[in-house]
């Protein structure tokens, strides 16, 4: 009932920035919160940030300050602004929605940070 699709990933040099987008559709009124996760090579999937339907945000402590989550309700889009990227930020970044139906994941978008 809820669908997510990410975009905005790509290759960026260390110190650069990207803005990832997640467009959501379907029965969006059943979405309680949305977030961004990432899966770095050799590591488990980890939470990056989450934003509630009311706009409240939370971040992984180690990433707070470089990552900013926001949303544009008119565009049905959640964003993740990533600044001062490091090679260790290389990962597949996934959009996530917590809904009345359960968890929904997007297919992911790859961010590669070069030295």
GROMACS .gro file of N, CA and C in nm:
model
  345
    1UNK      N    1   0.081  -0.121   0.000
    1UNK     CA    2   0.000   0.000   0.000
    1UNK      C    3   0.085   0.127   0.000
    2UNK      N    4   0.208   0.118   0.044
    2UNK     CA    5   0.302   0.229   0.044
    2UNK      C    6   0.424   0.188  -0.037
    3UNK      N    7   0.467   0.278  -0.123
    3UNK     CA    8   0.584   0.253  -0.207
    3UNK      C    9   0.685   0.364  -0.188
    4UNK      N   10   0.812   0.327  -0.193
    4UNK     CA   11   0.921   0.420  -0.176
    4UNK      C   12   1.020   0.404  -0.291
    5UNK      N   13   1.076   0.514  -0.337
    5UNK     CA   14   1.181   0.509  -0.438
    5UNK      C   15   1.282   0.618  -0.409
    6UNK      N   16   1.409   0.578  -0.400
    6UNK     CA   17   1.517   0.670  -0.370
    6UNK      C   18   1.584   0.719  -0.498
    7UNK      N   19   1.648   0.833  -0.487
    7UNK     CA   20   1.728   0.887  -0.596
    7UNK      C   21   1.832   0.981  -0.537
    8UNK      N   22   1.928   1.018  -0.618
    8UNK     CA   23   2.027   1.116  -0.578
    8UNK      C   24   2.164   1.061  -0.545
    9UNK      N   25   2.177   0.931  -0.541
    9UNK     CA   26   2.306   0.873  -0.514
    9UNK      C   27   2.400   0.889  -0.632
   10UNK      N   28   2.526   0.863  -0.607
   10UNK     CA   29   2.625   0.874  -0.712
   10UNK      C   30   2.765   0.877  -0.654
   11UNK      N   31   2.858   0.917  -0.738
   11UNK     CA   32   2.999   0.926  -0.701
   11UNK      C   33   3.032   1.068  -0.662
   12UNK      N   34   3.094   1.084  -0.547
   12UNK     CA   35   3.133   1.216  -0.499
   12UNK      C   36   3.268   1.205  -0.431
   13UNK      N   37   3.348   1.309  -0.441
   13UNK     CA   38   3.477   1.310  -0.375
   13UNK      C   39   3.461   1.340  -0.227
   14UNK      N   40   3.556   1.293  -0.149
   14UNK     CA   41   3.556   1.322  -0.006
   14UNK      C   42   3.547   1.472   0.017
   15UNK      N   43   3.464   1.510   0.111
   15UNK     CA   44   3.440   1.650   0.139
   15UNK      C   45   3.323   1.709   0.066
   16UNK      N   46   3.270   1.636  -0.030
   16UNK     CA   47   3.158   1.683  -0.107
   16UNK      C   48   3.025   1.657  -0.038
   17UNK      N   49   2.919   1.691  -0.108
   17UNK     CA   50   2.784   1.679  -0.053
   17UNK      C   51   2.689   1.620  -0.155
   18UNK      N   52   2.585   1.559  -0.105
   18UNK     CA   53   2.477   1.506  -0.187
   18UNK      C   54   2.345   1.528  -0.114
   19UNK      N   55   2.237   1.532  -0.191
   19UNK     CA   56   2.105   1.531  -0.134
   19UNK      C   57   2.028   1.413  -0.193
   20UNK      N   58   1.997   1.319  -0.108
   20UNK     CA   59   1.919   1.204  -0.148
   20UNK      C   60   1.771   1.234  -0.133
   21UNK      N   61   1.691   1.177  -0.221
   21UNK     CA   62   1.547   1.197  -0.218
   21UNK      C   63   1.476   1.063  -0.208
   22UNK      N   64   1.365   1.062  -0.139
   22UNK     CA   65   1.279   0.946  -0.129
   22UNK      C   66   1.136   0.990  -0.153
   23UNK      N   67   1.082   0.952  -0.266
   23UNK     CA   68   0.943   0.981  -0.297
   23UNK      C   69   0.855   0.867  -0.247
   24UNK      N   70   0.751   0.903  -0.176
   24UNK     CA   71   0.660   0.802  -0.125
   24UNK      C   72   0.524   0.818  -0.191
   25UNK      N   73   0.454   0.706  -0.203
   25UNK     CA   74   0.324   0.706  -0.268
   25UNK      C   75   0.239   0.593  -0.210
   26UNK      N   76   0.115   0.589  -0.251
   26UNK     CA   77   0.022   0.490  -0.200
   26UNK      C   78  -0.063   0.550  -0.091
   27UNK      N   79  -0.094   0.469   0.008
   27UNK     CA   80  -0.175   0.515   0.120
   27UNK      C   81  -0.084   0.585   0.222
   28UNK      N   82  -0.044   0.705   0.187
   28UNK     CA   83   0.056   0.777   0.267
   28UNK      C   84   0.003   0.817   0.403
   29UNK      N   85  -0.127   0.816   0.420
   29UNK     CA   86  -0.183   0.853   0.549
   29UNK      C   87  -0.157   0.747   0.655
   30UNK      N   88  -0.112   0.632   0.613
   30UNK     CA   89  -0.080   0.524   0.705
   30UNK      C   90   0.066   0.526   0.748
   31UNK      N   91   0.143   0.622   0.697
   31UNK     CA   92   0.284   0.634   0.734
   31UNK      C   93   0.296   0.710   0.866
   32UNK      N   94   0.363   0.650   0.961
   32UNK     CA   95   0.384   0.714   1.091
   32UNK      C   96   0.517   0.787   1.099
   33UNK      N   97   0.618   0.731   1.037
   33UNK     CA   98   0.749   0.792   1.038
   33UNK      C   99   0.829   0.740   0.919
   34UNK      N  100   0.927   0.818   0.878
   34UNK     CA  101   1.014   0.775   0.770
   34UNK      C  102   1.159   0.799   0.811
   35UNK      N  103   1.245   0.723   0.750
   35UNK     CA  104   1.385   0.736   0.785
   35UNK      C  105   1.477   0.692   0.673
   36UNK      N  106   1.604   0.714   0.699
   36UNK     CA  107   1.710   0.670   0.611
   36UNK      C  108   1.801   0.575   0.686
   37UNK      N  109   1.832   0.464   0.623
   37UNK     CA  110   1.930   0.368   0.671
   37UNK      C  111   2.039   0.356   0.567
   38UNK      N  112   2.150   0.298   0.608
   38UNK     CA  113   2.255   0.270   0.511
   38UNK      C  114   2.319   0.137   0.541
   39UNK      N  115   2.372   0.076   0.437
   39UNK     CA  116   2.443  -0.050   0.449
   39UNK      C  117   2.582  -0.030   0.392
   40UNK      N  118   2.677  -0.012   0.480
   40UNK     CA  119   2.816   0.006   0.439
   40UNK      C  120   2.880  -0.129   0.414
   41UNK      N  121   2.976  -0.135   0.322
   41UNK     CA  122   3.043  -0.263   0.296
   41UNK      C  123   3.106  -0.321   0.422
   42UNK      N  124   3.078  -0.447   0.446
   42UNK     CA  125   3.135  -0.515   0.560
   42UNK      C  126   3.068  -0.487   0.692
   43UNK      N  127   2.961  -0.409   0.691
   43UNK     CA  128   2.891  -0.375   0.814
   43UNK      C  129   2.743  -0.408   0.801
   44UNK      N  130   2.675  -0.407   0.914
   44UNK     CA  131   2.532  -0.427   0.914
   44UNK      C  132   2.459  -0.297   0.881
   45UNK      N  133   2.339  -0.311   0.835
   45UNK     CA  134   2.255  -0.195   0.809
   45UNK      C  135   2.239  -0.113   0.936
   46UNK      N  136   2.247   0.017   0.924
   46UNK     CA  137   2.237   0.103   1.039
   46UNK      C  138   2.145   0.221   1.010
   47UNK      N  139   2.083   0.269   1.115
   47UNK     CA  140   1.997   0.385   1.105
   47UNK      C  141   2.081   0.510   1.088
   48UNK      N  142   2.040   0.596   0.997
   48UNK     CA  143   2.103   0.726   0.979
   48UNK      C  144   2.020   0.835   1.044
   49UNK      N  145   1.892   0.841   1.009
   49UNK     CA  146   1.804   0.945   1.061
   49UNK      C  147   1.660   0.903   1.044
   50UNK      N  148   1.573   0.962   1.123
   50UNK     CA  149   1.430   0.935   1.114
   50UNK      C  150   1.354   1.066   1.131
   51UNK      N  151   1.242   1.077   1.063
   51UNK     CA  152   1.157   1.195   1.074
   51UNK      C  153   1.013   1.149   1.091
   52UNK      N  154   0.943   1.208   1.186
   52UNK     CA  155   0.805   1.172   1.212
   52UNK      C  156   0.711   1.249   1.120
   53UNK      N  157   0.585   1.209   1.122
   53UNK     CA  158   0.487   1.280   1.042
   53UNK      C  159   0.472   1.424   1.084
   54UNK      N  160   0.503   1.453   1.211
   54UNK     CA  161   0.497   1.589   1.260
   54UNK      C  162   0.623   1.670   1.237
   55UNK      N  163   0.726   1.606   1.183
   55UNK     CA  164   0.849   1.677   1.151
   55UNK      C  165   0.961   1.661   1.251
   56UNK      N  166   0.937   1.590   1.360
   56UNK     CA  167   1.043   1.567   1.456
   56UNK      C  168   1.149   1.475   1.399
   57UNK      N  169   1.274   1.500   1.434
   57UNK     CA  170   1.385   1.424   1.377
   57UNK      C  171   1.474   1.366   1.485
   58UNK      N  172   1.540   1.256   1.450
   58UNK     CA  173   1.641   1.194   1.533
   58UNK      C  174   1.750   1.142   1.442
   59UNK      N  175   1.872   1.140   1.495
   59UNK     CA  176   1.988   1.098   1.417
   59UNK      C  177   2.074   1.000   1.494
   60UNK      N  178   2.144   0.919   1.419
   60UNK     CA  179   2.251   0.843   1.481
   60UNK      C  180   2.353   0.941   1.535
   61UNK      N  181   2.393   0.922   1.660
   61UNK     CA  182   2.478   1.020   1.727
   61UNK      C  183   2.607   1.046   1.650
   62UNK      N  184   2.665   0.943   1.594
   62UNK     CA  185   2.792   0.959   1.525
   62UNK      C  186   2.779   1.036   1.395
   63UNK      N  187   2.661   1.046   1.342
   63UNK     CA  188   2.639   1.113   1.215
   63UNK      C  189   2.575   1.249   1.229
   64UNK      N  190   2.528   1.281   1.346
   64UNK     CA  191   2.462   1.409   1.368
   64UNK      C  192   2.556   1.524   1.337
   65UNK      N  193   2.507   1.617   1.260
   65UNK     CA  194   2.587   1.731   1.220
   65UNK      C  195   2.625   1.729   1.074
   66UNK      N  196   2.649   1.610   1.019
   66UNK     CA  197   2.680   1.595   0.878
   66UNK      C  198   2.560   1.550   0.797
   67UNK      N  199   2.462   1.492   0.862
   67UNK     CA  200   2.343   1.441   0.795
   67UNK      C  201   2.221   1.517   0.845
   68UNK      N  202   2.135   1.555   0.752
   68UNK     CA  203   2.014   1.627   0.786
   68UNK      C  204   1.897   1.567   0.710
   69UNK      N  205   1.794   1.526   0.782
   69UNK     CA  206   1.674   1.473   0.721
   69UNK      C  207   1.565   1.580   0.721
   70UNK      N  208   1.489   1.586   0.614
   70UNK     CA  209   1.382   1.682   0.603
   70UNK      C  210   1.275   1.625   0.512
   71UNK      N  211   1.163   1.696   0.501
   71UNK     CA  212   1.056   1.648   0.415
   71UNK      C  213   0.983   1.763   0.350
   72UNK      N  214   0.927   1.736   0.234
   72UNK     CA  215   0.844   1.830   0.161
   72UNK      C  216   0.713   1.758   0.135
   73UNK      N  217   0.614   1.788   0.215
   73UNK     CA  218   0.486   1.718   0.204
   73UNK      C  219   0.418   1.743   0.070
   74UNK      N  220   0.435   1.861   0.014
   74UNK     CA  221   0.373   1.892  -0.114
   74UNK      C  222   0.428   1.804  -0.225
   75UNK      N  223   0.553   1.761  -0.212
   75UNK     CA  224   0.616   1.676  -0.312
   75UNK      C  225   0.619   1.530  -0.270
   76UNK      N  226   0.563   1.500  -0.156
   76UNK     CA  227   0.564   1.363  -0.102
   76UNK      C  228   0.705   1.306  -0.105
   77UNK      N  229   0.798   1.384  -0.052
   77UNK     CA  230   0.939   1.348  -0.059
   77UNK      C  231   1.008   1.374   0.074
   78UNK      N  232   1.091   1.281   0.113
   78UNK     CA  233   1.181   1.295   0.226
   78UNK      C  234   1.323   1.304   0.173
   79UNK      N  235   1.400   1.394   0.229
   79UNK     CA  236   1.536   1.418   0.184
   79UNK      C  237   1.637   1.380   0.291
   80UNK      N  238   1.755   1.348   0.244
   80UNK     CA  239   1.870   1.333   0.331
   80UNK      C  240   1.985   1.413   0.272
   81UNK      N  241   2.018   1.522   0.338
   81UNK     CA  242   2.132   1.603   0.298
   81UNK      C  243   2.255   1.549   0.367
   82UNK      N  244   2.357   1.519   0.289
   82UNK     CA  245   2.480   1.464   0.344
   82UNK      C  246   2.594   1.557   0.306
   83UNK      N  247   2.665   1.605   0.407
   83UNK     CA  248   2.773   1.700   0.387
   83UNK      C  249   2.905   1.644   0.436
   84UNK      N  250   3.013   1.702   0.383
   84UNK     CA  251   3.147   1.663   0.423
   84UNK      C  252   3.164   1.511   0.422
   85UNK      N  253   3.130   1.453   0.310
   85UNK     CA  254   3.131   1.308   0.299
   85UNK      C  255   3.271   1.251   0.312
   86UNK      N  256   3.277   1.134   0.371
   86UNK     CA  257   3.400   1.061   0.392
   86UNK      C  258   3.393   0.929   0.317
   87UNK      N  259   3.508   0.871   0.283
   87UNK     CA  260   3.503   0.740   0.217
   87UNK      C  261   3.424   0.635   0.294
   88UNK      N  262   3.425   0.642   0.427
   88UNK     CA  263   3.349   0.547   0.507
   88UNK      C  264   3.199   0.565   0.496
   89UNK      N  265   3.155   0.674   0.435
   89UNK     CA  266   3.013   0.695   0.411
   89UNK      C  267   2.964   0.618   0.289
   90UNK      N  268   3.054   0.559   0.215
   90UNK     CA  269   3.015   0.480   0.100
   90UNK      C  270   2.921   0.368   0.144
   91UNK      N  271   2.805   0.363   0.082
   91UNK     CA  272   2.704   0.266   0.122
   91UNK      C  273   2.586   0.273   0.027
   92UNK      N  274   2.502   0.173   0.037
   92UNK     CA  275   2.369   0.182  -0.022
   92UNK      C  276   2.278   0.245   0.083
   93UNK      N  277   2.214   0.352   0.046
   93UNK     CA  278   2.126   0.423   0.136
   93UNK      C  279   1.982   0.387   0.104
   94UNK      N  280   1.909   0.346   0.206
   94UNK     CA  281   1.772   0.300   0.191
   94UNK      C  282   1.673   0.392   0.261
   95UNK      N  283   1.566   0.420   0.192
   95UNK     CA  284   1.454   0.489   0.254
   95UNK      C  285   1.366   0.387   0.324
   96UNK      N  286   1.308   0.427   0.435
   96UNK     CA  287   1.227   0.338   0.517
   96UNK      C  288   1.103   0.410   0.565
   97UNK      N  289   0.993   0.338   0.569
   97UNK     CA  290   0.869   0.392   0.622
   97UNK      C  291   0.809   0.296   0.723
   98UNK      N  292   0.772   0.348   0.837
   98UNK     CA  293   0.696   0.273   0.934
   98UNK      C  294   0.550   0.305   0.915
   99UNK      N  295   0.472   0.205   0.880
   99UNK     CA  296   0.332   0.226   0.846
   99UNK      C  297   0.243   0.138   0.932
  100UNK      N  298   0.114   0.164   0.922
  100UNK     CA  299   0.016   0.081   0.990
  100UNK      C  300   0.024  -0.064   0.941
  101UNK      N  301   0.065  -0.082   0.815
  101UNK     CA  302   0.074  -0.215   0.757
  101UNK      C  303   0.202  -0.287   0.795
  102UNK      N  304   0.302  -0.212   0.839
  102UNK     CA  305   0.432  -0.267   0.870
  102UNK      C  306   0.542  -0.183   0.808
  103UNK      N  307   0.661  -0.238   0.806
  103UNK     CA  308   0.776  -0.167   0.752
  103UNK      C  309   0.782  -0.178   0.600
  104UNK      N  310   0.820  -0.068   0.536
  104UNK     CA  311   0.836  -0.063   0.392
  104UNK      C  312   0.974  -0.008   0.361
  105UNK      N  313   1.042  -0.069   0.266
  105UNK     CA  314   1.177  -0.028   0.226
  105UNK      C  315   1.180   0.008   0.079
  106UNK      N  316   1.259   0.108   0.046
  106UNK     CA  317   1.287   0.137  -0.092
  106UNK      C  318   1.397   0.047  -0.144
  107UNK      N  319   1.423   0.051  -0.273
  107UNK     CA  320   1.526  -0.036  -0.332
  107UNK      C  321   1.669   0.009  -0.304
  108UNK      N  322   1.687   0.132  -0.258
  108UNK     CA  323   1.819   0.181  -0.224
  108UNK      C  324   1.882   0.262  -0.335
  109UNK      N  325   1.974   0.349  -0.296
  109UNK     CA  326   2.053   0.426  -0.390
  109UNK      C  327   2.198   0.426  -0.341
  110UNK      N  328   2.290   0.403  -0.432
  110UNK     CA  329   2.430   0.386  -0.397
  110UNK      C  330   2.501   0.520  -0.391
  111UNK      N  331   2.572   0.542  -0.281
  111UNK     CA  332   2.659   0.657  -0.265
  111UNK      C  333   2.801   0.605  -0.255
  112UNK      N  334   2.887   0.653  -0.343
  112UNK     CA  335   3.027   0.615  -0.342
  112UNK      C  336   3.112   0.739  -0.321
  113UNK      N  337   3.193   0.738  -0.218
  113UNK     CA  338   3.277   0.852  -0.184
  113UNK      C  339   3.422   0.814  -0.211
  114UNK      N  340   3.485   0.887  -0.299
  114UNK     CA  341   3.623   0.859  -0.336
  114UNK      C  342   3.719   0.948  -0.259
  115UNK      N  343   3.842   0.900  -0.244
  115UNK     CA  344   3.944   0.975  -0.173
  115UNK      C  345   4.007   1.080  -0.263
   0.00000   0.00000   0.00000
